[in-house]
CSV table of C-alpha atoms (C1' of nucleotides) in Angstrom, one decimal:
chain,number,residue,atom,x,y,z
A,3,MET,CA,18.2,24.3,16.6
A,4,ARG,CA,20.7,21.9,15.1
A,5,GLN,CA,19.7,19.6,12.3
A,6,VAL,CA,20.3,15.9,13.2
A,7,GLU,CA,22.4,14.2,10.6
A,8,THR,CA,20.8,10.9,9.6
A,9,PRO,CA,23.4,8.5,8.3
A,10,ARG,CA,22.6,7.2,4.8
A,11,PRO,CA,23.4,3.7,3.9
A,12,PRO,CA,26.2,3.7,1.3
A,13,GLU,CA,24.3,2.5,-1.7
A,14,GLU,CA,26.1,4.9,-4.0
A,15,ASN,CA,29.5,3.4,-3.7
A,16,ASN,CA,30.1,-0.3,-4.5
A,17,ARG,CA,33.3,-0.9,-2.5
A,18,ARG,CA,31.8,0.7,0.6
A,19,MET,CA,28.7,-1.4,0.2
A,20,THR,CA,30.6,-4.6,-0.1
A,21,LEU,CA,32.4,-3.7,3.1
A,22,VAL,CA,29.3,-2.8,5.0
A,23,ARG,CA,27.6,-6.1,4.1
A,24,ALA,CA,30.6,-8.1,5.1
A,25,ALA,CA,30.8,-6.1,8.3
A,26,ALA,CA,27.2,-6.8,9.1
A,27,VAL,CA,27.8,-10.5,9.0
A,28,LEU,CA,30.9,-10.3,11.2
A,29,PHE,CA,29.4,-8.0,13.7
A,30,ARG,CA,26.3,-10.2,14.0
A,31,ASP,CA,28.3,-13.4,14.4
A,32,GLN,CA,31.2,-12.3,16.6
A,33,GLY,CA,30.0,-9.0,18.0
A,34,TYR,CA,31.3,-5.6,17.2
A,35,GLU,CA,34.0,-5.5,19.9
A,36,ARG,CA,35.4,-8.9,19.1
A,37,THR,CA,35.6,-8.1,15.4
A,38,THR,CA,38.9,-6.6,14.5
A,39,VAL,CA,39.7,-4.3,11.6
A,40,ARG,CA,42.0,-7.2,10.4
A,41,ASP,CA,38.9,-9.5,10.3
A,42,LEU,CA,37.1,-6.8,8.3
A,43,GLY,CA,39.9,-6.4,5.8
A,44,ASN,CA,40.2,-10.2,5.4
A,45,ALA,CA,36.5,-10.5,4.6
A,46,VAL,CA,36.8,-8.2,1.6
A,47,GLY,CA,40.4,-9.1,0.6
A,48,MET,CA,42.0,-5.9,1.8
A,49,GLN,CA,44.7,-4.9,4.3
A,50,SER,CA,43.4,-3.5,7.6
A,51,GLY,CA,45.0,-0.1,6.9
A,52,SER,CA,43.1,0.2,3.6
A,53,LEU,CA,39.8,0.3,5.4
A,54,PHE,CA,40.6,3.7,6.7
A,55,TYR,CA,40.5,5.2,3.3
A,56,HIS,CA,36.8,4.3,3.2
A,57,PHE,CA,35.9,4.9,6.8
A,58,ARG,CA,37.6,7.2,9.3
A,59,THR,CA,37.0,4.8,12.2
A,60,LYS,CA,35.8,1.3,13.0
A,61,GLU,CA,32.7,2.8,14.6
A,62,GLU,CA,31.8,4.6,11.4
A,63,ILE,CA,31.4,1.2,9.8
A,64,LEU,CA,29.1,0.1,12.6
A,65,VAL,CA,26.9,3.1,12.1
A,66,ALA,CA,26.7,2.4,8.4
A,67,VAL,CA,25.7,-1.2,9.0
A,68,MET,CA,22.9,-0.1,11.4
A,69,ALA,CA,21.7,2.6,9.0
A,70,LEU,CA,21.5,0.0,6.3
A,71,GLY,CA,19.6,-2.4,8.5
A,72,ILE,CA,16.9,-0.1,9.6
A,73,THR,CA,16.4,1.9,6.3
A,74,SER,CA,16.2,-1.2,4.1
A,75,THR,CA,13.6,-2.8,6.5
A,76,THR,CA,11.6,0.4,6.5
A,77,GLU,CA,11.6,0.5,2.8
A,78,GLN,CA,10.4,-3.1,2.5
A,79,LEU,CA,7.7,-2.5,5.0
A,80,ALA,CA,6.4,0.6,3.3
A,81,LEU,CA,6.2,-1.3,0.0
A,82,ALA,CA,4.4,-4.3,1.6
A,83,LEU,CA,1.9,-2.0,3.4
A,84,ALA,CA,1.1,-0.2,0.2
A,85,ALA,CA,0.5,-3.5,-1.5
A,86,ALA,CA,-1.7,-4.9,1.3
A,87,PRO,CA,-5.4,-4.9,0.3
A,88,THR,CA,-6.9,-5.4,3.8
A,89,LEU,CA,-6.1,-4.4,7.3
A,90,ARG,CA,-5.5,-8.0,8.2
A,91,ASP,CA,-2.9,-8.1,5.4
A,92,LYS,CA,-1.2,-5.0,6.7
A,93,LEU,CA,-0.9,-6.5,10.2
A,94,ALA,CA,0.5,-9.7,8.6
A,95,ALA,CA,3.0,-7.5,6.6
A,96,LEU,CA,4.4,-6.0,9.9
A,97,PHE,CA,5.4,-9.5,11.2
A,98,ARG,CA,6.4,-10.9,7.9
A,99,VAL,CA,8.7,-8.1,6.8
A,100,HIS,CA,10.3,-7.8,10.2
A,101,LEU,CA,11.1,-11.5,10.6
A,102,ASN,CA,12.4,-11.8,7.1
A,103,SER,CA,14.6,-8.9,7.7
A,104,LEU,CA,15.9,-10.4,10.9
A,105,LEU,CA,16.1,-14.1,10.1
A,106,GLY,CA,16.3,-14.2,6.3
A,107,ASP,CA,19.4,-15.0,4.3
A,108,ASN,CA,22.1,-12.3,4.3
A,109,GLN,CA,20.0,-10.1,6.5
A,110,ALA,CA,22.5,-9.4,9.3
A,111,ALA,CA,22.3,-5.7,9.4
A,112,LEU,CA,19.0,-5.2,11.3
A,113,GLU,CA,20.2,-7.6,14.0
A,114,VAL,CA,23.4,-5.5,14.5
A,115,MET,CA,21.2,-2.5,14.8
A,116,LEU,CA,19.2,-4.1,17.6
A,117,TYR,CA,22.0,-5.7,19.6
A,118,GLU,CA,25.1,-3.5,19.2
A,119,TRP,CA,23.5,-0.2,20.3
A,120,ARG,CA,25.9,0.1,23.3
A,121,SER,CA,28.9,0.4,21.1
A,122,VAL,CA,27.5,3.4,19.2
A,123,SER,CA,29.0,6.7,20.3
A,124,GLU,CA,26.6,9.3,21.8
A,125,ALA,CA,27.3,11.5,18.8
A,126,ALA,CA,26.0,9.0,16.3
A,127,LYS,CA,22.9,7.9,18.2
A,128,PRO,CA,20.5,10.7,17.3
A,129,GLY,CA,20.8,10.1,13.6
A,130,LEU,CA,20.0,6.4,14.1
A,131,VAL,CA,17.2,7.2,16.4
A,132,VAL,CA,15.5,9.2,13.7
A,133,LEU,CA,15.7,6.3,11.4
A,134,ARG,CA,14.3,3.9,14.0
A,135,ASP,CA,11.4,6.2,14.8
A,136,ARG,CA,10.4,6.3,11.2
A,137,TYR,CA,10.2,2.6,11.2
A,138,GLU,CA,8.2,2.4,14.4
A,139,ALA,CA,5.8,5.1,13.2
A,140,LEU,CA,4.7,2.7,10.4
A,141,TRP,CA,4.0,0.1,13.0
A,142,GLN,CA,2.1,2.5,15.2
A,143,GLN,CA,-0.1,3.7,12.4
A,144,VAL,CA,-1.2,0.1,11.5
A,145,LEU,CA,-1.7,-0.9,15.1
A,146,GLU,CA,-4.0,2.1,15.7
A,147,GLU,CA,-6.1,1.2,12.7
A,148,ALA,CA,-6.3,-2.4,13.9
A,149,ALA,CA,-7.3,-1.3,17.4
A,150,ALA,CA,-10.0,0.9,16.1
A,151,ALA,CA,-11.3,-2.0,14.1
A,152,GLY,CA,-11.3,-4.2,17.3
A,153,MET,CA,-8.7,-6.6,15.9
A,154,VAL,CA,-6.1,-6.0,18.6
A,155,LYS,CA,-6.1,-4.5,22.1
A,156,GLN,CA,-6.3,-0.8,22.7
A,157,ASP,CA,-3.0,-0.2,24.5
A,158,THR,CA,-1.3,0.3,21.2
A,159,GLY,CA,1.8,2.1,22.4
A,160,LEU,CA,2.7,-0.7,24.8
A,161,LEU,CA,1.5,-3.2,22.2
A,162,ARG,CA,4.0,-1.9,19.7
A,163,ARG,CA,6.8,-2.2,22.1
A,164,THR,CA,5.9,-5.7,23.3
A,165,LEU,CA,5.5,-7.0,19.7
A,166,LEU,CA,8.7,-5.5,18.5
A,167,GLY,CA,10.4,-7.1,21.6
A,168,SER,CA,8.9,-10.5,20.8
A,169,LEU,CA,10.1,-10.2,17.2
A,170,HIS,CA,13.6,-9.0,18.1
A,171,TRP,CA,14.1,-11.9,20.5
A,172,THR,CA,13.4,-14.5,17.8
A,173,VAL,CA,17.1,-14.2,16.7
A,174,GLN,CA,18.0,-15.8,20.1
A,175,TRP,CA,16.0,-19.0,19.6
A,176,TYR,CA,14.9,-19.4,15.9
A,177,ARG,CA,16.9,-22.0,14.0
A,178,ARG,CA,16.8,-21.7,10.3
A,179,ASP,CA,17.5,-25.5,9.9
A,180,GLY,CA,14.3,-26.3,11.8
A,181,ASP,CA,10.9,-27.1,10.4
A,182,LEU,CA,9.4,-23.7,11.0
A,183,ALA,CA,9.6,-21.4,8.0
A,184,VAL,CA,9.9,-17.7,8.7
A,185,ASP,CA,6.6,-16.8,7.0
A,186,ALA,CA,4.9,-19.5,9.0
A,187,LEU,CA,6.4,-18.2,12.2
A,188,ALA,CA,5.1,-14.7,11.3
A,189,GLU,CA,1.6,-16.0,10.9
A,190,ARG,CA,1.6,-17.8,14.2
A,191,MET,CA,2.9,-14.8,16.0
A,192,LEU,CA,0.2,-12.6,14.5
A,193,ARG,CA,-2.4,-15.1,15.6
A,194,LEU,CA,-1.2,-14.8,19.2
A,195,VAL,CA,-2.1,-11.1,19.2
A,196,LEU,CA,-5.3,-11.1,17.2
A,197,ILE,CA,-8.6,-10.9,19.2
A,198,GLU,CA,-10.8,-13.6,17.7
B,117,MET,CA,27.3,-39.4,29.5
B,118,ARG,CA,29.0,-36.4,31.1
B,119,GLN,CA,27.4,-34.5,33.9
B,120,VAL,CA,26.9,-30.9,33.0
B,121,GLU,CA,28.4,-28.6,35.6
B,122,THR,CA,26.0,-26.0,36.6
B,123,PRO,CA,27.8,-22.9,37.9
B,124,ARG,CA,26.6,-21.9,41.3
B,125,PRO,CA,26.3,-18.3,42.3
B,126,PRO,CA,29.0,-17.5,44.8
B,127,GLU,CA,26.8,-17.0,47.8
B,128,GLU,CA,29.2,-18.8,50.2
B,129,ASN,CA,32.1,-16.3,49.9
B,130,ASN,CA,31.5,-12.6,50.7
B,131,ARG,CA,34.5,-11.1,48.8
B,132,ARG,CA,33.6,-13.1,45.7
B,133,MET,CA,30.0,-12.0,46.0
B,134,THR,CA,30.9,-8.3,46.3
B,135,LEU,CA,32.9,-8.7,43.1
B,136,VAL,CA,30.2,-10.4,41.2
B,137,ARG,CA,27.6,-7.8,42.1
B,138,ALA,CA,30.0,-5.0,41.1
B,139,ALA,CA,30.8,-6.8,37.9
B,140,ALA,CA,27.1,-7.2,37.1
B,141,VAL,CA,26.6,-3.4,37.1
B,142,LEU,CA,29.7,-2.7,35.0
B,143,PHE,CA,28.9,-5.5,32.5
B,144,ARG,CA,25.4,-4.2,32.1
B,145,ASP,CA,26.4,-0.5,31.7
B,146,GLN,CA,29.5,-0.8,29.6
B,147,GLY,CA,29.2,-4.4,28.2
B,148,TYR,CA,31.5,-7.2,29.0
B,149,GLU,CA,34.1,-6.6,26.3
B,150,ARG,CA,34.5,-2.9,27.2
B,151,THR,CA,34.8,-3.6,30.9
B,152,THR,CA,38.5,-4.1,31.8
B,153,VAL,CA,39.8,-6.0,34.7
B,154,ARG,CA,41.1,-2.6,35.9
B,155,ASP,CA,37.5,-1.3,36.0
B,156,LEU,CA,36.5,-4.4,38.0
B,157,GLY,CA,39.3,-4.0,40.5
B,158,ASN,CA,38.6,-0.3,40.8
B,159,ALA,CA,34.9,-1.0,41.6
B,160,VAL,CA,35.8,-3.1,44.6
B,161,GLY,CA,39.0,-1.3,45.7
B,162,MET,CA,41.5,-3.8,44.5
B,163,GLN,CA,44.3,-4.0,42.0
B,164,SER,CA,43.5,-5.7,38.7
B,165,GLY,CA,46.0,-8.5,39.4
B,166,SER,CA,44.3,-9.4,42.7
B,167,LEU,CA,41.1,-10.4,40.9
B,168,PHE,CA,42.8,-13.5,39.6
B,169,TYR,CA,43.1,-14.9,43.1
B,170,HIS,CA,39.3,-15.1,43.2
B,171,PHE,CA,38.7,-16.0,39.5
B,172,ARG,CA,40.9,-17.7,37.1
B,173,THR,CA,39.8,-15.6,34.1
B,174,LYS,CA,37.6,-12.6,33.4
B,175,GLU,CA,35.1,-14.9,31.6
B,176,GLU,CA,34.7,-16.9,34.9
B,177,ILE,CA,33.4,-13.7,36.4
B,178,LEU,CA,30.9,-13.3,33.6
B,179,VAL,CA,29.6,-16.8,34.1
B,180,ALA,CA,29.2,-16.2,37.8
B,181,VAL,CA,27.2,-13.0,37.1
B,182,MET,CA,24.9,-14.8,34.8
B,183,ALA,CA,24.4,-17.7,37.1
B,184,LEU,CA,23.5,-15.3,39.9
B,185,GLY,CA,21.0,-13.5,37.6
B,186,ILE,CA,19.1,-16.5,36.5
B,187,THR,CA,19.1,-18.5,39.7
B,188,SER,CA,18.0,-15.6,41.9
B,189,THR,CA,15.2,-14.8,39.5
B,190,THR,CA,14.1,-18.5,39.5
B,191,GLU,CA,14.1,-18.6,43.3
B,192,GLN,CA,12.0,-15.5,43.5
B,193,LEU,CA,9.5,-16.8,40.9
B,194,ALA,CA,9.2,-20.1,42.7
B,195,LEU,CA,8.4,-18.3,45.9
B,196,ALA,CA,5.9,-16.0,44.3
B,197,LEU,CA,4.1,-18.9,42.5
B,198,ALA,CA,3.8,-20.9,45.7
B,199,ALA,CA,2.2,-17.9,47.4
B,200,ALA,CA,-0.2,-17.1,44.6
B,201,PRO,CA,-3.8,-18.1,45.5
B,202,THR,CA,-5.3,-18.1,42.0
B,203,LEU,CA,-4.2,-18.8,38.5
B,204,ARG,CA,-4.6,-15.2,37.6
B,205,ASP,CA,-2.2,-14.4,40.4
B,206,LYS,CA,0.3,-16.9,39.1
B,207,LEU,CA,0.2,-15.3,35.7
B,208,ALA,CA,0.7,-11.9,37.3
B,209,ALA,CA,3.7,-13.3,39.3
B,210,LEU,CA,5.4,-14.3,36.1
B,211,PHE,CA,5.4,-10.8,34.8
B,212,ARG,CA,6.0,-9.0,38.1
B,213,VAL,CA,9.0,-11.1,39.2
B,214,HIS,CA,10.6,-11.0,35.8
B,215,LEU,CA,10.3,-7.2,35.4
B,216,ASN,CA,11.5,-6.5,38.9
B,217,SER,CA,14.5,-8.7,38.4
B,218,LEU,CA,15.3,-6.9,35.1
B,219,LEU,CA,14.4,-3.3,35.9
B,220,GLY,CA,14.5,-3.1,39.7
B,221,ASP,CA,17.2,-1.5,41.8
B,222,ASN,CA,20.6,-3.3,41.8
B,223,GLN,CA,19.3,-6.0,39.5
B,224,ALA,CA,21.8,-6.0,36.8
B,225,ALA,CA,22.7,-9.7,36.7
B,226,LEU,CA,19.7,-11.0,34.8
B,227,GLU,CA,20.2,-8.3,32.1
B,228,VAL,CA,23.8,-9.5,31.7
B,229,MET,CA,22.6,-13.1,31.4
B,230,LEU,CA,20.3,-12.0,28.5
B,231,TYR,CA,22.6,-9.7,26.6
B,232,GLU,CA,26.1,-11.0,26.9
B,233,TRP,CA,25.5,-14.5,25.8
B,234,ARG,CA,27.9,-14.2,22.9
B,235,SER,CA,30.9,-13.6,25.2
B,236,VAL,CA,30.4,-16.9,27.0
B,237,SER,CA,32.7,-19.7,25.9
B,238,GLU,CA,31.2,-22.9,24.5
B,239,ALA,CA,32.5,-24.8,27.5
B,240,ALA,CA,30.5,-22.7,29.9
B,241,LYS,CA,27.2,-22.5,28.0
B,242,PRO,CA,25.7,-25.9,28.8
B,243,GLY,CA,25.7,-25.2,32.6
B,244,LEU,CA,24.0,-21.9,32.1
B,245,VAL,CA,21.5,-23.4,29.7
B,246,VAL,CA,20.4,-25.8,32.4
B,247,LEU,CA,19.7,-22.9,34.7
B,248,ARG,CA,17.8,-21.0,32.1
B,249,ASP,CA,15.7,-24.1,31.2
B,250,ARG,CA,14.7,-24.5,34.9
B,251,TYR,CA,13.4,-20.9,34.8
B,252,GLU,CA,11.5,-21.3,31.6
B,253,ALA,CA,10.0,-24.6,32.8
B,254,LEU,CA,8.2,-22.6,35.6
B,255,TRP,CA,6.8,-20.3,32.9
B,256,GLN,CA,5.7,-23.1,30.7
B,257,GLN,CA,3.8,-24.9,33.5
B,258,VAL,CA,1.8,-21.8,34.4
B,259,LEU,CA,1.1,-20.9,30.8
B,260,GLU,CA,-0.3,-24.4,30.1
B,261,GLU,CA,-2.6,-24.2,33.1
B,262,ALA,CA,-3.8,-20.8,31.9
B,263,ALA,CA,-4.3,-22.1,28.4
B,264,ALA,CA,-6.4,-25.0,29.7
B,265,ALA,CA,-8.5,-22.5,31.6
B,266,GLY,CA,-9.0,-20.5,28.5
B,267,MET,CA,-7.2,-17.4,29.9
B,268,VAL,CA,-4.5,-17.3,27.2
B,269,LYS,CA,-4.1,-18.7,23.7
B,270,GLN,CA,-3.3,-22.4,23.2
B,271,ASP,CA,0.1,-22.0,21.4
B,272,THR,CA,1.9,-22.0,24.7
B,273,GLY,CA,5.4,-22.8,23.5
B,274,LEU,CA,5.5,-19.9,21.2
B,275,LEU,CA,3.6,-17.8,23.7
B,276,ARG,CA,6.3,-18.4,26.2
B,277,ARG,CA,9.0,-17.3,23.8
B,278,THR,CA,7.1,-14.2,22.7
B,279,LEU,CA,6.3,-13.1,26.2
B,280,LEU,CA,9.8,-13.6,27.4
B,281,GLY,CA,11.0,-11.6,24.4
B,282,SER,CA,8.7,-8.8,25.2
B,283,LEU,CA,9.9,-8.7,28.8
B,284,HIS,CA,13.6,-8.9,27.9
B,285,TRP,CA,13.2,-6.0,25.6
B,286,THR,CA,11.9,-3.7,28.2
B,287,VAL,CA,15.4,-2.9,29.3
B,288,GLN,CA,15.8,-1.1,26.0
B,289,TRP,CA,13.1,1.4,26.5
B,290,TYR,CA,11.9,1.4,30.1
B,291,ARG,CA,13.0,4.5,32.0
B,292,ARG,CA,13.0,4.2,35.8
B,293,ASP,CA,12.6,8.0,36.1
B,294,GLY,CA,9.3,8.0,34.1
B,295,ASP,CA,5.8,7.8,35.6
B,296,LEU,CA,5.3,4.1,35.0
B,297,ALA,CA,6.1,1.9,38.0
B,298,VAL,CA,7.5,-1.6,37.3
B,299,ASP,CA,4.5,-3.3,38.9
B,300,ALA,CA,2.1,-1.2,36.9
B,301,LEU,CA,4.0,-2.1,33.7
B,302,ALA,CA,3.8,-5.8,34.6
B,303,GLU,CA,0.0,-5.5,35.0
B,304,ARG,CA,-0.5,-3.8,31.7
B,305,MET,CA,1.7,-6.3,29.9
B,306,LEU,CA,-0.3,-9.1,31.4
B,307,ARG,CA,-3.6,-7.5,30.3
B,308,LEU,CA,-2.3,-7.5,26.7
B,309,VAL,CA,-2.1,-11.2,26.7
B,310,LEU,CA,-5.2,-12.2,28.6
B,311,ILE,CA,-8.3,-13.3,26.6
B,312,GLU,CA,-11.1,-11.3,28.1
C,214,DG,C1',44.6,-12.1,50.2
C,215,DT,C1',46.5,-8.2,48.2
C,216,DC,C1',50.3,-5.8,46.3
C,217,DT,C1',53.7,-4.3,42.5
C,218,DA,C1',55.7,-5.0,38.3
C,219,DT,C1',55.6,-6.7,34.0
C,220,DA,C1',55.3,-10.3,30.4
C,221,DG,C1',53.2,-11.1,26.2
C,222,DT,C1',49.8,-10.0,22.9
C,223,DC,C1',46.9,-7.5,20.0
C,224,DA,C1',44.0,-3.6,19.2
C,225,DG,C1',42.9,0.8,16.1
C,226,DA,C1',44.9,4.0,13.4
C,227,DT,C1',48.6,6.6,10.6
C,228,DA,C1',52.3,7.6,6.9
C,229,DG,C1',54.1,7.3,2.8
C,230,DA,C1',55.3,4.3,-1.3
C,231,DC,C1',53.2,2.7,-5.4
D,126,DG,C1',42.6,3.0,-3.9
D,127,DT,C1',45.5,-0.4,-1.9
D,128,DC,C1',49.9,-1.8,0.0
D,129,DT,C1',53.6,-2.3,3.7
D,130,DA,C1',55.3,-1.1,7.9
D,131,DT,C1',54.7,0.6,12.2
D,132,DC,C1',53.3,3.6,16.2
D,133,DT,C1',51.1,3.9,20.5
D,134,DG,C1',48.4,2.3,23.8
D,135,DA,C1',45.6,-1.1,26.2
D,136,DC,C1',44.5,-5.5,27.3
D,137,DT,C1',44.5,-10.2,30.2
D,138,DA,C1',47.1,-12.8,33.0
D,139,DT,C1',51.3,-14.2,35.7
D,140,DA,C1',55.2,-14.1,39.3
D,141,DG,C1',56.9,-13.3,43.4
D,142,DA,C1',57.2,-10.1,47.5
D,143,DC,C1',54.7,-9.0,51.6
DNA sequence: GTCTATAGTCAGATAGAC
DNA sequence: GTCTATCTGACTATAGAC
C-alpha cells in the first residue's frame, strides 16, 4: 500500500511563500489557465525563467496554492472550534471561518482550491483530497452533534454537502463593497439551517 | 439606453446545434481553455478552420453553449411549474428540474454556464445575465409563495442563493454510477429545507 | 460549407552566464 | 538565486481553392 503524499504549504521558505500568495490572487482573478508564468514572475518581480528554480512546473505552483488554502482554513476552524463554549457557537464557527477564508481580505487560496480542481493532474489529486477530507471531517463531527441535539436535520451527510455548496457559491455573488458584512452573512446563513 | 442583446440558442440551424452540443460536453469535461478548436472540429468531424464559418470566434461558441444551458432549463422549469398542482409540488419541481438539467444524461450545457463564467468576455456577459435572471425569477416567485405559506424560512433572497449554490455544487460530488438517483437526491435536498 | 495551408502569436520550460 | 536568451510546440484565426 502506497503512502499518499500530502503536499505541505511552503511556510518554511519565504520566497516560495511570497510566490504562492501572489499566485493565489492571480489564479483566482484570471483563472489558472489564463495566468502565464510571465504574469507570475511579474507579480513577484522576477523573470519567468527564475520561477522554475522554485517550482518544477506551473502546476506545482497551483498545487501549493491549493494546499495552502485548505490547510490554513482547517487550522483556523480547529482553533475556533476549540474556543467555542457551546454547540451553537461551534455551528456558527463553521460558517464564520469558512466565509472569512473565502471572502476575507487576501484569502484567495481557498477559492482556487474550490474552482481550479480540473487543472490539477491526476497524480496530485490524492494528496489534496486527503487535506480536504480532514477539513470536512471537522464539519461532519459538529453537524452530527448538532443533529443529535435536534438543532439541525438528521441527514447530516447530505446536509454537510449542501451547506458547503452554499458557502462555496457565495464567491459568485457576494460583493465586499455591499452593506452585508461577512460575519453577518455567516449568521444569516446559519439561521437558515437551524430548526427553531 | 442600449438594448441588451440576449444570445439565442441556435435551435434554427442543425449544424450549429450539433456543434454547440458537442462543445458543451468538451467544455464541461476539459474546461473551455483546455479545449482547442481542433478538439471541437474533431468532435463533429470537421477541420478546425471550418468552425469559423459557423462562429466568428471560439468564445462565441462558449456563449452559445451557455445560452442553451440556461434557456432550456428555464423552459423546462416553466413547464414543470405550470403542471404542478400544489405548492409542495412546485417546490419539488425547482429541485428536480435543476438537478436533472445539471446531472442528467447529455446535459452538459448548464454546468458550463455555471463554471466557465470567467472565460466570457465583458461584452457578452449582460446578455447571459438577463437569461440567468429570468431563471432565478421563477425560483424567487415560488420561494416567496412557500415562505408566505410557512413552508420555508422567510429570508427568501438569501434562501434562493444558498439553495442554488447547494444544487450547483452537486456536480462536484454526485456520481451517476452510485445508488442515489437524481430524483431521489432532489427529494432529499427539498426535505432539508422544508419546515416540518 | 468544408478543405488545406499557414500566418502570427504566445505558451511552458531549459541552458548557461553571473 | 536570478538573469538573459531561446527552444519547441501549440494555439486561434485567416485566405483562398474547391
